[in-house]
mmCIF file of C-alpha atoms in Angstrom:
data_model
loop_
_atom_site.group_PDB
_atom_site.id
_atom_site.type_symbol
_atom_site.label_atom_id
_atom_site.label_comp_id
_atom_site.label_asym_id
_atom_site.label_seq_id
_atom_site.Cartn_x
_atom_site.Cartn_y
_atom_site.Cartn_z
ATOM 1 C CA MET A 213 -9.854 -21.890 25.622
ATOM 2 C CA PRO A 214 -9.773 -20.860 21.944
ATOM 3 C CA GLN A 215 -12.038 -22.939 19.710
ATOM 4 C CA THR A 216 -10.974 -24.408 16.365
ATOM 5 C CA LEU A 217 -13.088 -23.166 13.482
ATOM 6 C CA ARG A 218 -14.522 -25.452 10.850
ATOM 7 C CA LYS A 219 -13.283 -24.912 7.306
ATOM 8 C CA ASP A 220 -16.781 -23.901 6.167
ATOM 9 C CA ASP A 221 -17.287 -21.384 8.980
ATOM 10 C CA PRO A 222 -17.700 -17.874 7.475
ATOM 11 C CA LEU A 223 -15.291 -16.529 10.073
ATOM 12 C CA VAL A 224 -12.425 -18.375 8.356
ATOM 13 C CA ARG A 225 -12.871 -16.296 5.196
ATOM 14 C CA LEU A 226 -13.365 -13.117 7.203
ATOM 15 C CA PHE A 227 -10.120 -13.624 9.112
ATOM 16 C CA ALA A 228 -8.231 -14.273 5.871
ATOM 17 C CA SER A 229 -9.713 -11.195 4.180
ATOM 18 C CA PHE A 230 -8.939 -9.031 7.185
ATOM 19 C CA ARG A 231 -5.297 -10.161 7.328
ATOM 20 C CA THR A 232 -4.887 -9.510 3.600
ATOM 21 C CA MET A 233 -6.332 -6.011 3.966
ATOM 22 C CA SER A 234 -4.195 -5.261 7.034
ATOM 23 C CA ASP A 235 -1.035 -6.372 5.247
ATOM 24 C CA ARG A 236 -1.908 -4.180 2.261
ATOM 25 C CA HIS A 237 -2.559 -1.171 4.498
ATOM 26 C CA LYS A 238 0.736 -1.620 6.328
ATOM 27 C CA ALA A 239 2.643 -1.926 3.070
ATOM 28 C CA ALA A 240 1.055 1.322 1.832
ATOM 29 C CA LEU A 241 2.025 3.207 5.019
ATOM 30 C CA ASP A 242 5.530 1.796 5.511
ATOM 31 C CA PRO A 243 7.227 4.176 3.003
ATOM 32 C CA TYR A 244 6.277 7.133 5.216
ATOM 33 C CA LEU A 245 7.913 5.720 8.368
ATOM 34 C CA ASP A 246 11.455 5.852 9.685
ATOM 35 C CA VAL A 247 13.349 2.743 10.779
ATOM 36 C CA GLU A 248 11.756 2.906 14.245
ATOM 37 C CA GLY A 249 8.241 3.000 12.845
ATOM 38 C CA TYR A 250 7.491 6.690 13.407
ATOM 39 C CA VAL A 251 6.071 9.012 10.757
ATOM 40 C CA GLU A 252 8.758 11.193 9.220
ATOM 41 C CA ASP A 253 7.964 14.915 9.358
ATOM 42 C CA ASP A 254 8.316 15.361 5.614
ATOM 43 C CA HIS A 255 5.804 12.584 5.001
ATOM 44 C CA ARG A 256 3.195 13.415 7.656
ATOM 45 C CA ARG A 257 0.567 14.865 5.284
ATOM 46 C CA ALA A 258 0.945 12.047 2.778
ATOM 47 C CA HIS A 259 0.756 9.517 5.610
ATOM 48 C CA THR A 260 -2.478 11.100 6.871
ATOM 49 C CA ARG A 261 -4.037 11.020 3.405
ATOM 50 C CA ARG A 262 -3.150 7.356 3.062
ATOM 51 C CA GLU A 263 -4.587 6.598 6.498
ATOM 52 C CA ARG A 264 -7.888 8.168 5.494
ATOM 53 C CA ILE A 265 -8.071 6.003 2.378
ATOM 54 C CA ASP A 266 -7.349 2.893 4.437
ATOM 55 C CA ALA A 267 -9.879 3.911 7.100
ATOM 56 C CA LEU A 268 -12.620 4.179 4.468
ATOM 57 C CA GLU A 269 -11.832 0.719 3.144
ATOM 58 C CA ALA A 270 -11.776 -0.659 6.691
ATOM 59 C CA LYS A 271 -15.200 0.896 7.368
ATOM 60 C CA GLN A 272 -16.646 -0.668 4.232
ATOM 61 C CA PHE A 273 -15.097 -4.007 5.161
ATOM 62 C CA LEU A 274 -16.625 -3.843 8.637
ATOM 63 C CA GLU A 275 -20.073 -3.218 7.160
ATOM 64 C CA GLN A 276 -19.643 -6.234 4.866
ATOM 65 C CA VAL A 277 -18.478 -8.352 7.800
ATOM 66 C CA MET A 278 -21.465 -7.436 9.930
ATOM 67 C CA GLY A 279 -23.823 -8.114 7.049
ATOM 68 C CA LEU A 280 -22.318 -11.554 6.472
ATOM 69 C CA LEU A 281 -22.337 -12.448 10.153
ATOM 70 C CA ALA A 282 -25.980 -11.443 10.410
ATOM 71 C CA GLU A 283 -26.798 -14.032 7.728
ATOM 72 C CA TYR A 284 -25.203 -16.832 9.754
ATOM 73 C CA TYR A 285 -25.719 -15.854 13.370
ATOM 74 C CA VAL A 286 -29.077 -14.762 14.803
ATOM 75 C CA LEU A 287 -29.259 -12.735 17.993
ATOM 76 C CA PRO A 288 -30.562 -14.728 20.970
ATOM 77 C CA THR A 289 -33.833 -13.882 22.649
ATOM 78 C CA GLY A 290 -33.778 -12.352 26.103
ATOM 79 C CA LEU A 291 -30.951 -9.933 25.298
ATOM 80 C CA ALA A 292 -31.260 -6.319 26.462
ATOM 81 C CA VAL A 293 -30.536 -3.932 23.581
ATOM 82 C CA THR A 294 -30.832 -0.182 23.127
ATOM 83 C CA LEU A 295 -32.141 1.167 19.834
ATOM 84 C CA LEU A 296 -32.697 4.647 18.483
ATOM 85 C CA GLY A 297 -36.239 5.617 17.628
ATOM 86 C CA THR A 298 -37.878 8.785 16.374
ATOM 87 C CA ASP A 299 -35.869 11.982 16.905
ATOM 88 C CA GLY A 300 -32.958 9.972 18.277
ATOM 89 C CA ASP A 301 -34.832 8.820 21.392
ATOM 90 C CA SER A 302 -33.249 5.742 22.983
ATOM 91 C CA HIS A 303 -35.353 2.681 23.794
ATOM 92 C CA THR A 304 -34.213 -0.342 25.767
ATOM 93 C CA LEU A 305 -36.004 -3.572 24.944
ATOM 94 C CA ILE A 306 -35.545 -7.316 25.270
ATOM 95 C CA THR A 307 -35.006 -9.262 22.049
ATOM 96 C CA GLY A 308 -37.931 -11.510 21.215
ATOM 97 C CA GLN A 309 -40.136 -9.994 23.918
ATOM 98 C CA LEU A 310 -43.113 -8.500 22.124
ATOM 99 C CA ASP A 311 -44.181 -5.897 24.664
ATOM 100 C CA THR A 312 -44.911 -2.180 24.882
ATOM 101 C CA ALA A 313 -41.237 -1.217 24.550
ATOM 102 C CA ALA A 314 -40.804 -3.307 21.393
ATOM 103 C CA ARG A 315 -43.984 -1.957 19.836
ATOM 104 C CA GLU A 316 -42.906 1.603 20.597
ATOM 105 C CA VAL A 317 -39.508 1.394 18.911
ATOM 106 C CA PHE A 318 -40.633 -0.686 15.906
ATOM 107 C CA LEU A 319 -43.604 1.588 15.385
ATOM 108 C CA HIS A 320 -41.782 4.899 15.862
ATOM 109 C CA GLY A 321 -38.331 4.999 14.321
ATOM 110 C CA GLN A 322 -37.660 1.373 13.392
ATOM 111 C CA CYS A 323 -40.765 0.355 11.434
ATOM 112 C CA HIS A 324 -38.579 -0.112 8.365
ATOM 113 C CA ALA A 325 -36.319 -2.534 10.235
ATOM 114 C CA PHE A 326 -39.218 -4.737 11.311
ATOM 115 C CA ALA A 327 -40.796 -4.697 7.850
ATOM 116 C CA ARG A 328 -37.435 -5.685 6.337
ATOM 117 C CA ALA A 329 -36.978 -8.543 8.829
ATOM 118 C CA LEU A 330 -40.523 -9.783 8.266
ATOM 119 C CA SER A 331 -40.156 -9.542 4.484
ATOM 120 C CA ASP A 332 -36.859 -11.432 4.538
ATOM 121 C CA HIS A 333 -38.426 -14.214 6.638
ATOM 122 C CA THR A 334 -41.709 -14.605 4.756
ATOM 123 C CA GLY A 335 -40.909 -13.377 1.265
ATOM 124 C CA TRP A 336 -43.751 -10.866 1.506
ATOM 125 C CA PRO A 337 -43.157 -7.568 -0.304
ATOM 126 C CA MET A 338 -42.943 -4.277 1.558
ATOM 127 C CA ALA A 339 -44.898 -1.075 1.118
ATOM 128 C CA VAL A 340 -44.443 2.434 2.433
ATOM 129 C CA ILE A 341 -47.350 4.579 3.549
ATOM 130 C CA ILE A 342 -47.112 8.083 2.156
ATOM 131 C CA SER A 343 -48.563 11.473 2.964
ATOM 132 C CA ASP A 344 -49.543 14.230 0.563
ATOM 133 C CA ASP A 345 -48.823 17.005 3.068
ATOM 134 C CA CYS A 346 -45.501 18.061 1.568
ATOM 135 C CA ALA A 347 -45.926 17.001 -2.066
ATOM 136 C CA LEU A 348 -46.725 20.505 -3.330
ATOM 137 C CA ASN A 349 -44.134 22.313 -1.207
ATOM 138 C CA PRO A 350 -41.123 23.079 -3.445
ATOM 139 C CA ASP A 351 -38.932 23.661 -0.394
ATOM 140 C CA LEU A 352 -39.590 20.109 0.823
ATOM 141 C CA CYS A 353 -40.276 18.324 -2.429
ATOM 142 C CA GLY A 354 -37.773 19.546 -4.988
ATOM 143 C CA ALA A 355 -36.509 17.601 -7.982
ATOM 144 C CA ASP A 356 -33.495 16.344 -6.044
ATOM 145 C CA SER A 357 -35.689 14.754 -3.349
ATOM 146 C CA VAL A 358 -37.935 12.626 -5.566
ATOM 147 C CA VAL A 359 -37.343 8.855 -5.562
ATOM 148 C CA GLU A 360 -39.429 6.534 -7.754
ATOM 149 C CA ASP A 361 -41.926 9.366 -8.331
ATOM 150 C CA VAL A 362 -42.401 9.783 -4.575
ATOM 151 C CA CYS A 363 -41.042 12.743 -2.648
ATOM 152 C CA ALA A 364 -38.750 11.766 0.212
ATOM 153 C CA CYS A 365 -40.715 13.885 2.682
ATOM 154 C CA GLN A 366 -43.859 11.821 1.943
ATOM 155 C CA LEU A 367 -42.421 8.543 3.267
ATOM 156 C CA GLU A 368 -43.989 7.876 6.657
ATOM 157 C CA HIS A 369 -44.368 4.218 7.669
ATOM 158 C CA VAL A 370 -43.113 0.902 6.280
ATOM 159 C CA VAL A 371 -45.143 -2.308 6.398
ATOM 160 C CA ALA A 372 -45.006 -5.809 4.974
ATOM 161 C CA VAL A 373 -47.855 -6.865 2.690
ATOM 162 C CA ARG A 374 -49.334 -10.300 3.390
ATOM 163 C CA PRO A 375 -50.622 -12.309 0.389
ATOM 164 C CA ASP A 376 -54.207 -11.456 1.371
ATOM 165 C CA GLY A 377 -53.322 -7.759 1.055
ATOM 166 C CA ALA A 378 -53.200 -7.004 4.787
ATOM 167 C CA HIS A 379 -50.589 -4.493 5.903
ATOM 168 C CA ILE A 380 -48.453 -5.934 8.690
ATOM 169 C CA ASP A 381 -46.435 -3.946 11.185
ATOM 170 C CA ILE A 382 -45.336 -4.601 14.761
ATOM 171 C CA THR A 383 -48.904 -3.959 15.990
ATOM 172 C CA GLY A 384 -50.468 -6.659 13.823
ATOM 173 C CA ALA A 385 -52.487 -6.989 10.604
ATOM 174 C CA HIS A 386 -54.503 -4.099 9.197
ATOM 175 C CA LEU A 387 -56.620 -3.463 6.140
ATOM 176 C CA PRO A 388 -54.979 -1.188 3.532
ATOM 177 C CA GLY A 389 -55.719 2.383 4.477
ATOM 178 C CA ALA A 390 -56.548 1.414 8.058
ATOM 179 C CA VAL A 391 -53.111 1.177 9.692
ATOM 180 C CA PRO A 392 -53.470 2.967 13.062
ATOM 181 C CA GLY A 393 -52.130 6.490 12.850
ATOM 182 C CA TYR A 394 -52.167 6.432 9.037
ATOM 183 C CA GLU A 395 -55.863 5.930 8.294
ATOM 184 C CA GLY A 396 -56.894 6.868 4.774
ATOM 185 C CA GLN A 397 -53.342 7.200 3.492
ATOM 186 C CA GLU A 398 -52.064 5.555 0.334
ATOM 187 C CA ALA A 399 -49.303 2.958 0.341
ATOM 188 C CA VAL A 400 -46.889 2.337 -2.533
ATOM 189 C CA THR A 401 -44.602 -0.597 -3.200
ATOM 190 C CA LEU A 402 -41.256 -0.241 -1.471
ATOM 191 C CA THR A 403 -38.835 -0.665 -4.373
ATOM 192 C CA ASP A 404 -35.107 -1.303 -4.048
ATOM 193 C CA ALA A 405 -34.517 2.364 -4.847
ATOM 194 C CA LEU A 406 -36.848 3.512 -2.059
ATOM 195 C CA TRP A 407 -35.275 1.084 0.409
ATOM 196 C CA SER A 408 -31.811 2.315 -0.530
ATOM 197 C CA HIS A 409 -32.953 5.885 0.062
ATOM 198 C CA ILE A 410 -34.477 5.077 3.453
ATOM 199 C CA SER A 411 -31.392 3.122 4.533
ATOM 200 C CA ARG A 412 -29.045 6.050 3.930
ATOM 201 C CA SER A 413 -31.342 9.007 4.637
ATOM 202 C CA PRO A 414 -30.508 11.128 7.702
ATOM 203 C CA LEU A 415 -34.269 11.372 8.304
ATOM 204 C CA TRP A 416 -34.456 7.641 9.073
ATOM 205 C CA ARG A 417 -32.576 5.667 11.721
ATOM 206 C CA ARG A 418 -30.133 2.927 10.801
ATOM 207 C CA PRO A 419 -32.429 -0.077 10.326
ATOM 208 C CA ALA A 420 -31.850 -2.418 13.282
ATOM 209 C CA VAL A 421 -32.749 -5.492 11.246
ATOM 210 C CA ASP A 422 -30.733 -7.957 13.363
ATOM 211 C CA GLU A 423 -32.697 -7.032 16.476
ATOM 212 C CA ALA A 424 -35.972 -6.888 14.532
ATOM 213 C CA ARG A 425 -35.566 -10.493 13.369
ATOM 214 C CA THR A 426 -36.061 -11.739 16.931
ATOM 215 C CA PHE A 427 -39.595 -10.295 16.932
ATOM 216 C CA VAL A 428 -40.769 -11.870 13.671
ATOM 217 C CA ALA A 429 -41.743 -15.248 15.128
ATOM 218 C CA PRO A 430 -43.646 -13.744 18.105
ATOM 219 C CA LEU A 431 -45.563 -11.397 15.790
ATOM 220 C CA LEU A 432 -46.413 -14.192 13.339
ATOM 221 C CA ALA A 433 -47.636 -16.292 16.262
ATOM 222 C CA THR A 434 -50.048 -13.541 17.287
ATOM 223 C CA LEU A 435 -51.316 -13.274 13.711
ATOM 224 C CA ASP A 436 -51.914 -17.015 13.591
ATOM 225 C CA SER A 437 -53.801 -16.955 16.893
ATOM 226 C CA GLU A 438 -55.966 -14.064 15.677
ATOM 227 C CA ARG A 439 -56.830 -15.996 12.509
ATOM 228 C CA GLY A 440 -57.633 -19.068 14.567
ATOM 229 C CA ALA A 441 -59.906 -17.078 16.849
ATOM 230 C CA ALA A 442 -61.687 -15.592 13.851
#
């Protein structure tokens, strides 16, 4: 049976916004239709152009909706999900289950998602480990590819920075310059500009932050146990 929403439920506002947008889109397309609701031949191109404009707005609205829902509703643990990792490889893992599969995807391809989720939860800043390999190559590091004085091709691995300076990723806590696989490499603060670049860059996967949030508590628990053992 359908459930009645509370007035303060975010879905109430989303439904209202969606209906308003849908009504506006219909009103914009109606002039191109005949009395039976079919596109008139003389208006087909104009109708298509208008549809594309409406589709773009609908896409942007959907992204806003998903962002808002993610703030209110957290994914449950124990849910099988498939995420894209490095080079588009697919990985199936169980939310909240900190195992080999989770470490693989959040180390290779979704490190930025886990760092973002951990940063949002703890308030710790993020950093990105960089490489100097491409910095002097004009074909890879041109003026158009520099963000915050860092070349886009140098960005390799994203971590959260604990107050004691430790770099935290899905594998645990590491001293600066000692993150496995990136030993001896410099890390720079992940600014809003760098995060924006990573989020939209075709070289990085869409950050699966919603799924990553379910692994924050298990990872923090392992860090606490390691500190206790020490």
